[in-house]
Structures are given as C-alpha cells and as structure tokens.
Amino acid sequence: MTTYFIYAGVGLCFLMFLALYRVILGPTAIDRLMGVNVIGTKTTVLLIVIGLIYGRVEMFVDIAIAYALLNFIATVGAARYFQHRKNLCSVGFGLRHKEDKGDTTE
Amino acid sequence: MHFIYMFLIMFGFWIVLSGKFDAFHITLGVISCLIVSFLSLDLFFHETKKKGRIAEVVRFLSYIPWLVKEIVLATIHVAFIALRPNVKDNIDPKVIMFKTRLKKDLSKVTFANSITLTPGTITIKVSDDEFYVHALTKKTAEGLPGEMEERVGKVFKEFGE
Amino acid sequence: MIIALTVLLTVTGFFFFFATTIGLIRFPDFYSRMHAAGKGDTLSSLLMLLGLAIYSLHHFSFGNFLVSLKIIFIMVFIFLASPTATHAIIDAGFESGVKPWTKEEERAEE
C-alpha cells in the first residue's frame, strides 16, 4: 500500500507541474492566481498522502488543515487586491467600464 | 446564553484538534476557548433569535443529496469537454443576467454557491437581486434560474406557505 | 474491502484532478478556465480525501478515528471554501475588466 501512495504522490506532483504552466504563462495576473489556487488544493491532498507514506498522518493532518485555511485566505486576499486594478487587461469590460463605452445616460 | 453555546462549540473543536485528555491540555483549552469566544461573540449569532431554525437545518440537509448529484454531473461535464479534441468547437460561452425572487442574504449565498457547483454555470457577481452568470454552453444558459431557485426557496421558506 | 474502496475513490479523484488540470491548460479564456478550476477541484479533492479518511480507519483505534474526523473537517471546509474562492477570483476578474471569449468574436476575427 505504501508503494501505491508513493505513486499517487508522484502523480499529484506531476499534475502540479502541469498547473504551473498556467501560473508562468497566464496572460493576466488573475490567471496566475487561479493556477496558484489549484496547486494549493492539490498540496492539501498531497500532505495527507505524505503523512500516510511516512506513517505520521496524525502530525501531517494538522499541517494539512492549516494549509487549507491559509490557501483560502491567501486566495481571497489576493483576489480582493486585484479587484481594484483597472488596467489588468488592456481591453475594458464589466461594470467598472460602462462609462468608457460612451454610455453617458446617467 | 449565546456565549455558552459558542464556548461549547469551540471546546468540542479543541478536543477534536488536540486529542489529549490530561489536565494540562484541558486547562489550556478552557482558557483559550474562553478568550476566543469572548472576542468573537459578535461575529456569530448577530441575527435575532427566531423559531423554526432546526426545521430549516433539516430541510437544508435534505437539499444536500440533490446538490451532490449535481456536483458529480458538473464535474463529469467539465471533464468531458476538457478531454475531447477541439475545445473551442464544443463550448459557446456567454454572460447572462437575471433577477432573482429570493430576499434573504443566506438564501442568496446558497443559491450563488449552488449555481457555481452545477453543470456549466458559474456566478460572477451578485448585486441586490441581480445575478450575473457565466454559462459555458447555450443549453446550460437556458436552464437558469429554473428548478434550483424553487428548491432553495423551499429550503428557506421564501415564497410563503 | 477497505483497501479496494480507497483505491477506487482515490483513482476516481485523481482522474478528475487530471481532467481539471488539462482543462486549465486548454480552455480559451479566463472565465471558462475558472469553470474547470472551480468545479473539478472541489469534487476531486473531496473524493481523494474521503478515500484517505477511509484508509486511515484500516487499523481501528481512537487516534486513527480522530485522524479521520480531522480529514472530514478538511472536506467540509473545502466544500464551503472552494466555491467562495472561485467566486472571489472571478469577481476580481470581472471588476478589473477581463473580456470573455465568445464564439461570435472568434468568427469575426477570421
């Protein structure tokens, strides 16, 4: 069973490298943030798998809880920060850009 | 009274997280649970107390199996689109806006999270009663708000008896 | 029996993780990538964690039961937090003006 968990862990690491493609080459900052969120969710699972491999799961599960909480807080915080960046992308769309399109009825 | 509920919830959580029952750890738990529930009491229970809270929880629990079924369908749908060749031919994304009849904050939150977790749709923005939703295909865009709003409304008794 | 269940759940979860990541790479724009990231991640991590929680009950003792309880707590947290994080990211993208990809524009460019 340990061999199976080692394969599962290696597979998860491989998928994290695939998601790293989006983090490095993402066209906008929000794309990178999404890649980081996906990697963080995989890391939570990977921590428990590592704990089962080493037979110390009662220690690693606490780290996994803390990592899940931190991942959520970091994602929400970074998303709130980028929410007020107007020039994230050169083309405007959305509620904030309504007036730029010549919609001056108000 | 709320303080005692809060303390009991916090202390049960401490027991689960620590897993040790000697006097030292229990004392530490009691002290830190008292401090935390004193500091964060006004974050919870700010709603005025009303009847029918337990019935609401039971109805919400009966809503969960349907939600789980929808989540499984949604993931299979996304996986199917992602793994087939020619992604761009299979999708036809679109941003749509509709008004909801739900009034309470909690039911709006539940409805938005349910939209995000069901096949082909994702909530972008909720302002007052306007929902902005991004739909992946034309077929899923037509299905909104539909059956789910009825179910959420039934859970929180929005549409009267 | 428990091992067979664990293997089934983790393999299914791993397959959905794989599909999520492939979708993250292949989808054309930010909003449709968010579909893959938001939905696939929730279900696949729930399945994998459920499999691991069942496996840790393999040798039953109080400590292992506590470990399973903690893993189930992580599952509940992910079930609540993942749609919220998805919503926060997509709202930030919408407010800051990322343009959605549509089929009509693709045809117009050609």
PDB file of C-alpha atoms in Angstrom, chain B residues 13 16-17 19 21 71 75-76 78-79 81-89 91-93 113 116 118 120-125 134 136, chain C residues 15-16 19 22-23 26-28 31-32 34-36 39-40 43 62 66 69-70 73 79 83 86-87 90-91 94-95 101-103 106:
ATOM      1  CA  PHE B  13     -13.444  21.693  18.278  1.00  0.00           C
ATOM      2  CA  VAL B  16     -11.059  17.092  18.171  1.00  0.00           C
ATOM      3  CA  LEU B  17      -7.946  19.017  17.216  1.00  0.00           C
ATOM      4  CA  GLY B  19      -6.827  14.608  21.080  1.00  0.00           C
ATOM      5  CA  PHE B  21      -7.171  14.446  27.766  1.00  0.00           C
ATOM      6  CA  ILE B  71     -21.777  18.427  -8.444  1.00  0.00           C
ATOM      7  CA  THR B  75     -17.501  17.641 -12.907  1.00  0.00           C
ATOM      8  CA  ILE B  76     -18.188  14.929 -15.480  1.00  0.00           C
ATOM      9  CA  VAL B  78     -16.348  19.772 -17.485  1.00  0.00           C
ATOM     10  CA  ALA B  79     -14.025  16.759 -17.693  1.00  0.00           C
ATOM     11  CA  ILE B  81     -15.378  18.943 -22.530  1.00  0.00           C
ATOM     12  CA  ALA B  82     -11.751  19.278 -21.429  1.00  0.00           C
ATOM     13  CA  LEU B  83     -10.630  15.842 -22.619  1.00  0.00           C
ATOM     14  CA  ARG B  84     -12.297  15.872 -26.048  1.00  0.00           C
ATOM     15  CA  PRO B  85     -10.402  17.300 -29.028  1.00  0.00           C
ATOM     16  CA  ASN B  86     -11.371  20.761 -30.301  1.00  0.00           C
ATOM     17  CA  VAL B  87     -12.392  22.544 -27.107  1.00  0.00           C
ATOM     18  CA  LYS B  88     -13.356  25.719 -28.942  1.00  0.00           C
ATOM     19  CA  ASP B  89     -15.961  23.930 -31.092  1.00  0.00           C
ATOM     20  CA  ILE B  91     -18.250  25.497 -25.988  1.00  0.00           C
ATOM     21  CA  ASP B  92     -20.184  28.692 -26.598  1.00  0.00           C
ATOM     22  CA  PRO B  93     -19.656  30.872 -23.523  1.00  0.00           C
ATOM     23  CA  ASN B 113     -22.823  28.689  -4.425  1.00  0.00           C
ATOM     24  CA  THR B 116     -21.283  27.689  -9.150  1.00  0.00           C
ATOM     25  CA  THR B 118     -23.891  22.881 -11.000  1.00  0.00           C
ATOM     26  CA  GLY B 120     -21.867  24.640 -16.983  1.00  0.00           C
ATOM     27  CA  THR B 121     -22.681  27.775 -14.979  1.00  0.00           C
ATOM     28  CA  ILE B 122     -20.680  29.973 -12.610  1.00  0.00           C
ATOM     29  CA  THR B 123     -21.756  33.037 -10.621  1.00  0.00           C
ATOM     30  CA  ILE B 124     -19.764  36.172 -11.415  1.00  0.00           C
ATOM     31  CA  LYS B 125     -21.459  38.868  -9.385  1.00  0.00           C
ATOM     32  CA  HIS B 134     -21.237  32.938 -16.975  1.00  0.00           C
ATOM     33  CA  LEU B 136     -20.312  27.536 -20.733  1.00  0.00           C
TER      34      LEU B 136
ATOM     35  CA  PHE C  15      -8.744  11.186 -12.824  1.00  0.00           C
ATOM     36  CA  PHE C  16     -10.875  14.283 -12.130  1.00  0.00           C
ATOM     37  CA  ALA C  19      -9.168  16.423 -16.270  1.00  0.00           C
ATOM     38  CA  ILE C  22      -5.949  19.594 -18.666  1.00  0.00           C
ATOM     39  CA  GLY C  23      -8.974  21.902 -18.780  1.00  0.00           C
ATOM     40  CA  ARG C  26      -6.715  24.014 -22.807  1.00  0.00           C
ATOM     41  CA  PHE C  27      -9.707  26.323 -22.269  1.00  0.00           C
ATOM     42  CA  PRO C  28      -9.561  29.539 -24.296  1.00  0.00           C
ATOM     43  CA  TYR C  31     -13.926  32.522 -17.377  1.00  0.00           C
ATOM     44  CA  SER C  32     -14.055  29.050 -18.914  1.00  0.00           C
ATOM     45  CA  MET C  34     -12.487  29.086 -13.941  1.00  0.00           C
ATOM     46  CA  HIS C  35     -15.205  26.511 -14.717  1.00  0.00           C
ATOM     47  CA  ALA C  36     -12.566  23.783 -14.739  1.00  0.00           C
ATOM     48  CA  LYS C  39     -15.766  22.540 -10.141  1.00  0.00           C
ATOM     49  CA  GLY C  40     -13.190  19.858 -10.822  1.00  0.00           C
ATOM     50  CA  LEU C  43     -15.208  17.097  -6.284  1.00  0.00           C
ATOM     51  CA  PHE C  62      -9.018   6.198  18.853  1.00  0.00           C
ATOM     52  CA  LEU C  66      -9.535  11.279  15.292  1.00  0.00           C
ATOM     53  CA  LEU C  69     -12.535  13.150  11.814  1.00  0.00           C
ATOM     54  CA  LYS C  70      -9.938  15.804  11.024  1.00  0.00           C
ATOM     55  CA  PHE C  73     -13.327  18.506   8.750  1.00  0.00           C
ATOM     56  CA  PHE C  79     -16.826  22.139   0.286  1.00  0.00           C
ATOM     57  CA  PRO C  83     -16.954  27.955  -4.361  1.00  0.00           C
ATOM     58  CA  THR C  86     -13.833  30.693  -7.095  1.00  0.00           C
ATOM     59  CA  HIS C  87     -16.376  33.456  -6.744  1.00  0.00           C
ATOM     60  CA  ILE C  90     -13.969  35.518 -10.917  1.00  0.00           C
ATOM     61  CA  ASP C  91     -15.453  38.659  -9.361  1.00  0.00           C
ATOM     62  CA  PHE C  94     -14.921  40.774 -13.915  1.00  0.00           C
ATOM     63  CA  GLU C  95     -14.432  44.005 -11.968  1.00  0.00           C
ATOM     64  CA  TRP C 101     -14.164  34.881 -25.151  1.00  0.00           C
ATOM     65  CA  THR C 102     -17.220  34.306 -27.295  1.00  0.00           C
ATOM     66  CA  LYS C 103     -17.754  32.349 -30.454  1.00  0.00           C
ATOM     67  CA  GLU C 106     -13.773  34.320 -32.924  1.00  0.00           C
TER      68      GLU C 106
END
